Coordinates of C-alpha atoms in Angstrom, one line a residue:
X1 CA 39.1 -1.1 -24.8
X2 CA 38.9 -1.0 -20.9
X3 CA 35.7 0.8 -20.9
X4 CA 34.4 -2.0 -23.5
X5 CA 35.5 -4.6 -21.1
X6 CA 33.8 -3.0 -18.2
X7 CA 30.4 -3.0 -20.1
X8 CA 30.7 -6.9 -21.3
X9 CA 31.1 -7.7 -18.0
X10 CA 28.8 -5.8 -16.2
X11 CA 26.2 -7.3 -18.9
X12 CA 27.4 -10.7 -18.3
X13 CA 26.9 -9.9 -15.0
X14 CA 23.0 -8.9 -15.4
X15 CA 22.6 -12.0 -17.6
X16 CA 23.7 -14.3 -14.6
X17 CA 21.6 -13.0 -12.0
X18 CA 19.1 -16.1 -12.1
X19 CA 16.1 -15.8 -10.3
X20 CA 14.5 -18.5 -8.5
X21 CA 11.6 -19.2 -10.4
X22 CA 13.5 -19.0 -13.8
X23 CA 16.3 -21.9 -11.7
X24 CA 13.1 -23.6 -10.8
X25 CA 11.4 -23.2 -14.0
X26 CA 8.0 -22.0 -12.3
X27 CA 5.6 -19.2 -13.3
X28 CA 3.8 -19.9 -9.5
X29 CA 7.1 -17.6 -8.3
X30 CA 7.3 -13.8 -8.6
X31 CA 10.7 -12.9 -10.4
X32 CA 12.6 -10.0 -10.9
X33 CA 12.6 -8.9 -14.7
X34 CA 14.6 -5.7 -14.7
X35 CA 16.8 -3.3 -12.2
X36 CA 18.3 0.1 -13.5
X37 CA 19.5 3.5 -12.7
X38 CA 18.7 6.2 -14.3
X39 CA 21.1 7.8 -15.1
X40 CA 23.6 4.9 -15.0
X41 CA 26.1 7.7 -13.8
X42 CA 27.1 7.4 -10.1
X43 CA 27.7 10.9 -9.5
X44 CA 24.0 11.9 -10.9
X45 CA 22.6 13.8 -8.2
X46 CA 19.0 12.8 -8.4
X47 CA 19.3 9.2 -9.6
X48 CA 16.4 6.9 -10.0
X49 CA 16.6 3.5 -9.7
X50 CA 13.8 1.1 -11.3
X51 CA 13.0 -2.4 -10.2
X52 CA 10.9 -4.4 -12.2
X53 CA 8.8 -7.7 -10.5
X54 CA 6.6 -10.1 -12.4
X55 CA 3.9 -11.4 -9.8
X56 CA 3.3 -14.9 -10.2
X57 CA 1.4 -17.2 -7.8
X58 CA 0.3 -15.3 -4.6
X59 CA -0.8 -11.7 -4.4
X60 CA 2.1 -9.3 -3.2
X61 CA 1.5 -7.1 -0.6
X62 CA 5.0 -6.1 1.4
X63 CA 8.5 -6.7 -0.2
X64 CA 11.5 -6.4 1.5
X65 CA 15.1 -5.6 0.1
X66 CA 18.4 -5.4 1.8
X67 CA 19.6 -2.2 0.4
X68 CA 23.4 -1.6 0.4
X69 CA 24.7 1.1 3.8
X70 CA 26.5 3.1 1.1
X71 CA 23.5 4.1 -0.7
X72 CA 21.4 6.9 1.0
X73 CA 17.3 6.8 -0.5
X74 CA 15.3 9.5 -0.7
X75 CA 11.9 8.4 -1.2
X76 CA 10.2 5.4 -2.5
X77 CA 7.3 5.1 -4.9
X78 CA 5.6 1.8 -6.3
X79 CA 3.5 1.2 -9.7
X80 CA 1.4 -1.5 -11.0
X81 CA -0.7 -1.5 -13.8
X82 CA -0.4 1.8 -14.8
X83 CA -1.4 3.0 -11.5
X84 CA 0.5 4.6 -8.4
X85 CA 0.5 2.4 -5.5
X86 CA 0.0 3.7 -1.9
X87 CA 3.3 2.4 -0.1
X88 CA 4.5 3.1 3.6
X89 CA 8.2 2.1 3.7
X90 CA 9.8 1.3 7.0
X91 CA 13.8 0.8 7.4
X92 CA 13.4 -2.6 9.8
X93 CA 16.5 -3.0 12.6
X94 CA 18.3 -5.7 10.4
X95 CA 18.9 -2.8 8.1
X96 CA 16.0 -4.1 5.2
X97 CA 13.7 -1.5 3.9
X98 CA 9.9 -3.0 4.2
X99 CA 7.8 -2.1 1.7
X100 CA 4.0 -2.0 3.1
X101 CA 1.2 -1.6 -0.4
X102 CA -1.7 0.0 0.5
X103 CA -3.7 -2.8 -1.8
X104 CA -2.3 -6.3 -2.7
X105 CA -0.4 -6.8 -6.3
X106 CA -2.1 -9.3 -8.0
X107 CA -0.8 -12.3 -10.2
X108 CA -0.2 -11.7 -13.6
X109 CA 0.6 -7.9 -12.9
X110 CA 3.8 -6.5 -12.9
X111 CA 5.1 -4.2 -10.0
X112 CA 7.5 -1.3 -10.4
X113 CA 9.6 0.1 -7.8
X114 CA 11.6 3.0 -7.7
X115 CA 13.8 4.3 -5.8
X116 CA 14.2 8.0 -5.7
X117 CA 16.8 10.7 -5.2
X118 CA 19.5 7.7 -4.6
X119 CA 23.1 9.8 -3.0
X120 CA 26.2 7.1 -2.8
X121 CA 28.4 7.2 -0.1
X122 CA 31.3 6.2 -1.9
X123 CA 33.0 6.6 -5.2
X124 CA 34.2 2.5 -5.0
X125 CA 31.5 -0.2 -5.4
X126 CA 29.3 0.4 -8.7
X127 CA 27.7 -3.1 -8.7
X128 CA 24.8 -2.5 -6.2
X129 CA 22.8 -5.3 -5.4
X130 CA 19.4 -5.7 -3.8
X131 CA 18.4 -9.3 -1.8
X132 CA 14.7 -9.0 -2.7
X133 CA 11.5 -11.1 -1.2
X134 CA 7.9 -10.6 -0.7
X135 CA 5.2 -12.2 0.8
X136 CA 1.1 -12.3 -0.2
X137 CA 0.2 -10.4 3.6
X138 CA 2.2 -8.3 6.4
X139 CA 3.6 -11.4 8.6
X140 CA 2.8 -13.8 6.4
X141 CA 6.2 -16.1 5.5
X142 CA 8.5 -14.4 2.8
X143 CA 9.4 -15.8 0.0
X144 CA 13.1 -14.7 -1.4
X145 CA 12.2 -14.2 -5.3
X146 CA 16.4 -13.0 -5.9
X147 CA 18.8 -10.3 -6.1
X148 CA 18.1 -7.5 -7.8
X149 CA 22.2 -6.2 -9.6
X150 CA 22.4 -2.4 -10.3
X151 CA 25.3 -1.2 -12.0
X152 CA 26.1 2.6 -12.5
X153 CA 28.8 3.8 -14.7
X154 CA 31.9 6.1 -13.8

């Protein structure tokens, strides 16, 4: 009964992470449409983690998420439309990892990124969340499109 508690909220939890452009009501905003791990067990030793991104509006060319200090990531690797994107990803001094495309995401495509060989640092928080924005060119303005909520499984 614990465990089925556990999994109501953590899906209540998913449910309530609104997006701007879904508060807003706009389709000229990029949202978030889906973050997992795979596996959803914590102690996996080669977990993957998927973000999903709608591009609406502007072009997307660098994304930036604050990625929590107890989670250690191995690589990075970015998709859209069926093709592998180029990406160079840089860990910035305010502790955000800069993602850097190769060519521009265009509206109306959706962008996948993974993150590979994720380690935790700690058995305690399984509720990972992710502070997501991107912007249309490298020192252009960003634009904060939401938090991306993870949640792995004991």
């Amino acid at each position: 009964m614990k465990r089925l508690y556990s999994i109501l909220a953590a899906s209540l939890l998913g449910l309530g992470s609104v997006t701007p452009a879904i508060a807003l009501g706009s389709a000229e905003i990029s949202q978030i449409v889906s973050a997992v791990a795979v596996p959803k067990d914590h102690n996996a030793p080669f977990a993957r983690y998927h973000i999903r991104i709608q591009v609406a509006g502007n072009p997307v060319s660098q994304l930036k998420m604050k990625t929590p200090s107890a989670l250690q990531i191995g690589q990075v690797a970015a998709f859209a439309q069926g093709q592998t994107l180029p990406v160079q990803s840089t860990t910035l001094p305010s502790g955000e990892t800069e993602l850097t495309f190769a060519q521009a995401v265009p509206p109306g495509a959706e962008l996948e990124v993974q993150l590979l060989n994720v380690r935790h640092a700690t058995n305690l928080n399984r509720i990972w969340q992710f502070p997501i924005a991107v912007s249309a060119s490298p020192g252009a303005a960003d634009q904060s499109i939401g938090i991306a909520r993870i949640h792995t499984f004991w």
